[in-house]
Coordinates of C-alpha atoms in Angstrom, one line a residue:
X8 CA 98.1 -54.5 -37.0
X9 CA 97.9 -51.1 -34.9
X10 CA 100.8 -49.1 -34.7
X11 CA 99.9 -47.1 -31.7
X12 CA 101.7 -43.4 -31.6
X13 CA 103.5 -42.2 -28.6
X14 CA 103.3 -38.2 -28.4
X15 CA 105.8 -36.0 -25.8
X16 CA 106.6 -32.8 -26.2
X17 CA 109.9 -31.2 -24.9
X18 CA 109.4 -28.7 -22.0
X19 CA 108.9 -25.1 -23.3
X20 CA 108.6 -21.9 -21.1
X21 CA 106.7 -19.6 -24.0
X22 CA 104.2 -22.3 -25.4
X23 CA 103.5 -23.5 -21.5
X24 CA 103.2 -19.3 -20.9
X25 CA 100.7 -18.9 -24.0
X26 CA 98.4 -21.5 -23.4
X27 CA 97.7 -20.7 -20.0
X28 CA 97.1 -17.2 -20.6
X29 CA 94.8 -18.2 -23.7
X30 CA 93.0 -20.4 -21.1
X31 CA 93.4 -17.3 -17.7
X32 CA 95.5 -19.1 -15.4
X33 CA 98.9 -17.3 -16.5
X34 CA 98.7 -16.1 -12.6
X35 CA 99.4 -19.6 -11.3
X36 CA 102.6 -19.6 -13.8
X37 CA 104.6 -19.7 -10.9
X38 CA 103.6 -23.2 -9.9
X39 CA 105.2 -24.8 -12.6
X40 CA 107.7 -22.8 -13.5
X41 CA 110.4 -24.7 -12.3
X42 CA 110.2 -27.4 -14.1
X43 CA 111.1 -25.2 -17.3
X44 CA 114.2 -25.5 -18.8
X45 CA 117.6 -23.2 -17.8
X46 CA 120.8 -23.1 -19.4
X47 CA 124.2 -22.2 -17.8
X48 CA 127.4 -21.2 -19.4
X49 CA 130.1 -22.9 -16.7
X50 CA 133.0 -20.9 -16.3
X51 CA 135.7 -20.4 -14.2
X52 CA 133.7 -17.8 -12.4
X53 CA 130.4 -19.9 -12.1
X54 CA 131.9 -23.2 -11.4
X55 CA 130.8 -23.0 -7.1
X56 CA 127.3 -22.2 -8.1
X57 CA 126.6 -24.4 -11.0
X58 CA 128.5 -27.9 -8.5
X59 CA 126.0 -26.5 -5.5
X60 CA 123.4 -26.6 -8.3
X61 CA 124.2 -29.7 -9.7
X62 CA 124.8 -30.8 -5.7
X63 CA 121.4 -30.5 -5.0
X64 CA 119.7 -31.5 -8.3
X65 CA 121.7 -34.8 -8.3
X66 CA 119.5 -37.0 -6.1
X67 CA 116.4 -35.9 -8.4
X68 CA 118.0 -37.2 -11.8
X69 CA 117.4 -40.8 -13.0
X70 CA 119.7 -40.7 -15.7
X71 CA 122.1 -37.7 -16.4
X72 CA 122.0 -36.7 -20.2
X73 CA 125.3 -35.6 -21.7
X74 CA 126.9 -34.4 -24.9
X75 CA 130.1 -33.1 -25.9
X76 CA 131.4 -30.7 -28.4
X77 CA 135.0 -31.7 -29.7
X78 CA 137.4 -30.2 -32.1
X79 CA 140.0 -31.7 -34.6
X80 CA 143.4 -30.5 -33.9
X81 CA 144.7 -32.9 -36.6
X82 CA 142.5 -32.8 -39.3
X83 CA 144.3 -35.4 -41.2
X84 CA 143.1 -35.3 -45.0
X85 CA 143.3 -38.9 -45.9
X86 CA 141.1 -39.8 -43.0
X87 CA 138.5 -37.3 -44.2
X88 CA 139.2 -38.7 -48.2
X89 CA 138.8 -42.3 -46.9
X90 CA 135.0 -41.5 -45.8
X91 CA 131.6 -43.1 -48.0
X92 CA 130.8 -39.8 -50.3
X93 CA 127.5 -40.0 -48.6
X94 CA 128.8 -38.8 -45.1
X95 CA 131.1 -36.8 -46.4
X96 CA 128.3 -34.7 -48.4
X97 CA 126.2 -34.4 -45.7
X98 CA 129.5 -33.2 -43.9
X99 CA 129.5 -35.0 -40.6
X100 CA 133.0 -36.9 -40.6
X101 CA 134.2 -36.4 -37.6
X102 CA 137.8 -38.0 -36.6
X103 CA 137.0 -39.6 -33.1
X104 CA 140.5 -40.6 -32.5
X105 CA 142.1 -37.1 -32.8
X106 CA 138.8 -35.4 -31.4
X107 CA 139.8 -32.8 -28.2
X108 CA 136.9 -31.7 -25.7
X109 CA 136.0 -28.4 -26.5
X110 CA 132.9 -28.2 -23.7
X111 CA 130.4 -30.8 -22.3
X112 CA 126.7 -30.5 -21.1
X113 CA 125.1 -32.6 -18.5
X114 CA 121.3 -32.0 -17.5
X115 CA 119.6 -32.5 -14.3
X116 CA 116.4 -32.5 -12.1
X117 CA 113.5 -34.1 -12.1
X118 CA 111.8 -33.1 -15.9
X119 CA 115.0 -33.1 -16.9
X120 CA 115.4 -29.3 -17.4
X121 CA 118.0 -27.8 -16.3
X122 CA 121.3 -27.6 -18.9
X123 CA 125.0 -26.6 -17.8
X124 CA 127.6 -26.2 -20.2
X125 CA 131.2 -26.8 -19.4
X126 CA 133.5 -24.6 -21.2
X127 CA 137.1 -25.9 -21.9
X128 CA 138.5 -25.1 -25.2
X129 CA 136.2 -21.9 -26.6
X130 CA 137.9 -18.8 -27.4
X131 CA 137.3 -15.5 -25.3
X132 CA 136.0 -17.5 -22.7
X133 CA 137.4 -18.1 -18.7
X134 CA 137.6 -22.0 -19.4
X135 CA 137.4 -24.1 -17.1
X136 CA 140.0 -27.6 -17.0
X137 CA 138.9 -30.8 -18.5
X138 CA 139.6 -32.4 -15.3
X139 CA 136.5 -30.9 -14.0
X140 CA 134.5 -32.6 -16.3
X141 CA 136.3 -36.1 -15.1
X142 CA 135.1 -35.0 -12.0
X143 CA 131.5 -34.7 -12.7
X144 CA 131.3 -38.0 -14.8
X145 CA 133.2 -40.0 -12.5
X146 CA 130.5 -38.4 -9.2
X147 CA 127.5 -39.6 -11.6
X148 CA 129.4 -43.4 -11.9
X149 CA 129.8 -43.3 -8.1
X150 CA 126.3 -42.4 -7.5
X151 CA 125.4 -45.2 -9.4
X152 CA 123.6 -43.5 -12.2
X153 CA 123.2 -43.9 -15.7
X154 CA 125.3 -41.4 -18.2
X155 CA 122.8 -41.3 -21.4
X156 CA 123.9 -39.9 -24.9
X157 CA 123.1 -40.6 -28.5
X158 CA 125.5 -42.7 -30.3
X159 CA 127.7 -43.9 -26.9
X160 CA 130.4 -45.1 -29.4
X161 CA 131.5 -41.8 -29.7
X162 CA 131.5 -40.0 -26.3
X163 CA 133.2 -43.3 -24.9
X164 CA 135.9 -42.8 -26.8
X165 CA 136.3 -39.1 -26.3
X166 CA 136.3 -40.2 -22.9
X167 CA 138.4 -42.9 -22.7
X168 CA 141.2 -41.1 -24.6
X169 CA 140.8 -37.5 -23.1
X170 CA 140.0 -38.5 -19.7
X171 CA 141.4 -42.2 -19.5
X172 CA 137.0 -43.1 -17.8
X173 CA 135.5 -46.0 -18.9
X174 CA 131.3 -45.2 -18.9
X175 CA 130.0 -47.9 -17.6
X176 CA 126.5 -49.5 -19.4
X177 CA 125.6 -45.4 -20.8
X178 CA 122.0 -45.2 -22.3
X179 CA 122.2 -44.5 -25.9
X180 CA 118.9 -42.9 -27.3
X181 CA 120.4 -44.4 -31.0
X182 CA 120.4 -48.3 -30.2
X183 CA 116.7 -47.5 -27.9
X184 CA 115.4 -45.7 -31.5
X185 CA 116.0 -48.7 -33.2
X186 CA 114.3 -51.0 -30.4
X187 CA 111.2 -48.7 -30.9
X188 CA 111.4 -48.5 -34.6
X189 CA 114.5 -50.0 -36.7
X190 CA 113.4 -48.4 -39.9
X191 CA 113.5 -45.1 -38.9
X192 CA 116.7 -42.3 -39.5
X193 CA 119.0 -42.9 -35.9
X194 CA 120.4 -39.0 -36.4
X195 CA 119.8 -37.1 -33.1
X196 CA 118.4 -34.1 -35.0
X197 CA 115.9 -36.1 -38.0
X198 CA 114.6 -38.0 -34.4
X199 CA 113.8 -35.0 -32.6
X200 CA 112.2 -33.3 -35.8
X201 CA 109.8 -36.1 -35.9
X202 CA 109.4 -37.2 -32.4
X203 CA 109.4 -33.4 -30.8
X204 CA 108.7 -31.8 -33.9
X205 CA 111.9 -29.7 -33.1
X206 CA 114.4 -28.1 -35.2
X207 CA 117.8 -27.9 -33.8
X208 CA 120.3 -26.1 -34.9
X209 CA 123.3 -27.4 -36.5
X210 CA 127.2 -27.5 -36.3
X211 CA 127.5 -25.8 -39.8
X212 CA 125.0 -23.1 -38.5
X213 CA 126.7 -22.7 -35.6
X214 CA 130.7 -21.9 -37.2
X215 CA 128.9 -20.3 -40.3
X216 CA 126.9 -17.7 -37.5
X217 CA 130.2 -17.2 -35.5
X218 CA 132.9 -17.2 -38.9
X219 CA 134.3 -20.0 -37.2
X220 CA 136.5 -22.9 -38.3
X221 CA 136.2 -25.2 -35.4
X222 CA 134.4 -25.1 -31.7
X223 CA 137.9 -23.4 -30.7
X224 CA 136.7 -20.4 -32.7
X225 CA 133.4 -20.0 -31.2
X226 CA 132.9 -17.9 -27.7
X227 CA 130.8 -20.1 -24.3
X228 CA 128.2 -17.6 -24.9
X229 CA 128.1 -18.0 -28.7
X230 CA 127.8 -22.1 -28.2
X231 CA 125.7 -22.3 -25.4
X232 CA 122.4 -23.0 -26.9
X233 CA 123.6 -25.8 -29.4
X234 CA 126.1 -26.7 -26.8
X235 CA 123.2 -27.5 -24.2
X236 CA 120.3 -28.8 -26.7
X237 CA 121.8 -32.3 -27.6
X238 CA 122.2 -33.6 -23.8
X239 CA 118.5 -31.8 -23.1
X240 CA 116.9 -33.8 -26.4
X241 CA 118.5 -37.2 -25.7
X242 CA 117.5 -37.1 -22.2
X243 CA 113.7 -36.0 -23.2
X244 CA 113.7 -38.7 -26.2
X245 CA 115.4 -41.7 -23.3
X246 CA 112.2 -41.0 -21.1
X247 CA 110.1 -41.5 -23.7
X248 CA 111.7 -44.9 -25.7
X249 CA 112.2 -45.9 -22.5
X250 CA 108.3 -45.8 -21.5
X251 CA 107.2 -47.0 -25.2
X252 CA 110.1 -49.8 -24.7
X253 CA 108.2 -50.8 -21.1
X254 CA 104.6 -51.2 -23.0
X255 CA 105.9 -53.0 -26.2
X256 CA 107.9 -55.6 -23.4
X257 CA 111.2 -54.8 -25.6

C-alpha cells in the first residue's frame, strides 16, 4: 500500500520575503504581495471599511472560514465536575449552552488571506453589536456560500442560541480530517502542527498573557491574533482535505 503525503503550507509574508531575496527577486515582491495575509480588528470605528472590504472580497471566496470566541457568563460548577477527567485536564470544557459571543472572525479572498475580527464583548474596546455579525452570516447564506469551521457542532449552537440562524450544510474541517485519515487527533491546533507545521497559540496563553479570566477581560487588540488564526487555519486545512478528498474519490 502507498500512503501518498499531501504538503501545503499556510501563506506567510516573511518566509515568502526571505526566500526570494535568498534567490534576488525580493524586487518583484510586489506581485504577490496581495495574496498575503492581513488581519483587522473591527470596531465600531472601522465597521464601513472592513463591510466595503469584505463587499468587494465576497465574490472571490469559495467558502468563508469562521470562528468565534465565546465567554461563560454562568460558569456553572456541576457542569464543569460532570466532565471525563481527561477534558477537564487538558482544560477545554467549554459550556456551549451558556456560551456568549465575545468576537467572530470570517476570512476572505481568493488565497484565503485576509482575517477581520468582530469585536463584541472585549473590554476597552469600541464593540461593535452582535447583530452585525447576524448580518454578515446571514449575506454569506444568501450568497449561497459555504460557512466552514472546525467542529460545526459548536458554532451552530452559538448561533442558533445567540442569533436565533440556522447554518445551513457548514464545512467542518473535523468530520473532512477524519475522511482523510480517521486515526489521526481531530483538535484544530494538533492538525495544524502536523499538517502546517504551525504552532498556534492557545486560549490559556492568551488569558495567562493578558491576566485575564475570560475573553471579556482581554482588549480587540490584545485578541486579535488568536482571535483571527482559527478561521484563517480551517479555511487553509478545508482547501486542502478538500483536494486530497477529490483524488482519494471520498
Amino acid at each position: 500500500k502507498i500512503t501518498p503525503v499531501y504538503y501545503k503550507r499556510l501563506p506567510n509574508a516573511d518566509t515568502i520575503f526571505k526566500i526570494m531575496k535568498m534567490t534576488g527577486t525580493d524586487d518583484q515582491y510586489n506581485l504577490i504581495s496581495h495574496w498575503m495575509p492581513t488581519q483587522m480588528l473591527v470596531t465600531e470605528s472601522t465597521l464601513d471599511q472592513a463591510f466595503l472590504e469584505i463587499n468587494n472580497l465576497m465574490s472571490e471566496t469559495g467558502i468563508i472560514p469562521f470562528d468565534y470566541e465565546t465567554y461563560d457568563p454562568l460558569k456553572h460548577r456541576p457542569f464543569n465536575e460532570a466532565m471525563p477527567a481527561t477534558q477537564k485536564a487538558k482544560g477545554d470544557y467549554v459550556d456551549v449552552l451558556s456560551s456568549e459571543i465575545a468576537g467572530a472572525s470570517f476570512t476572505f479572498g481568493s488565497n484565503l488571506q485576509h482575517t477581520y475580527y468582530f469585536s463584541v464583548a472585549h473590554k476597552d474596546t469600541d464593540n461593535l453589536s452582535k447583530s452585525v455579525i447576524a448580518d454578515i452570516i446571514n449575506e454569506v447564506i444568501e450568497q449561497g456560500k459555504p460557512l466552514c469551521v472546525h467542529n460545526a457542532s459548536f458554532e451552530e449552537q452559538v448561533t442558533k442560541q445567540c442569533l436565533d440562524i440556522l447554518i445551513p450544510e457548514p464545512w467542518d474541517t473535523r468530520i473532512m480530517a477524519s475522511y482523510v485519515d480517521e486515526n489521526e487527533e481531530s483538535g484544530l491546533k494538533s492538525i495544524s502542527q502536523r499538517v502546517f507545521h504551525y504552532e498556534q497559540e492557545t486560549y490559556s496563553q492568551v488569558m495567562e498573557k493578558a491576566g485575564a479570566a475570560d475573553m471579556r477581560d482581554v482588549t480587540g487588540e490584545q485578541v486579535l491574533s488568536y482571535g483571527c488564526d482559527d478561521a484563517f487555519v480551517s479555511g487553509h486545512l478545508a482547501h486542502l482535505f478538500y483536494i486530497t478528498m477529490k483524488l482519494e474519490n471520498t
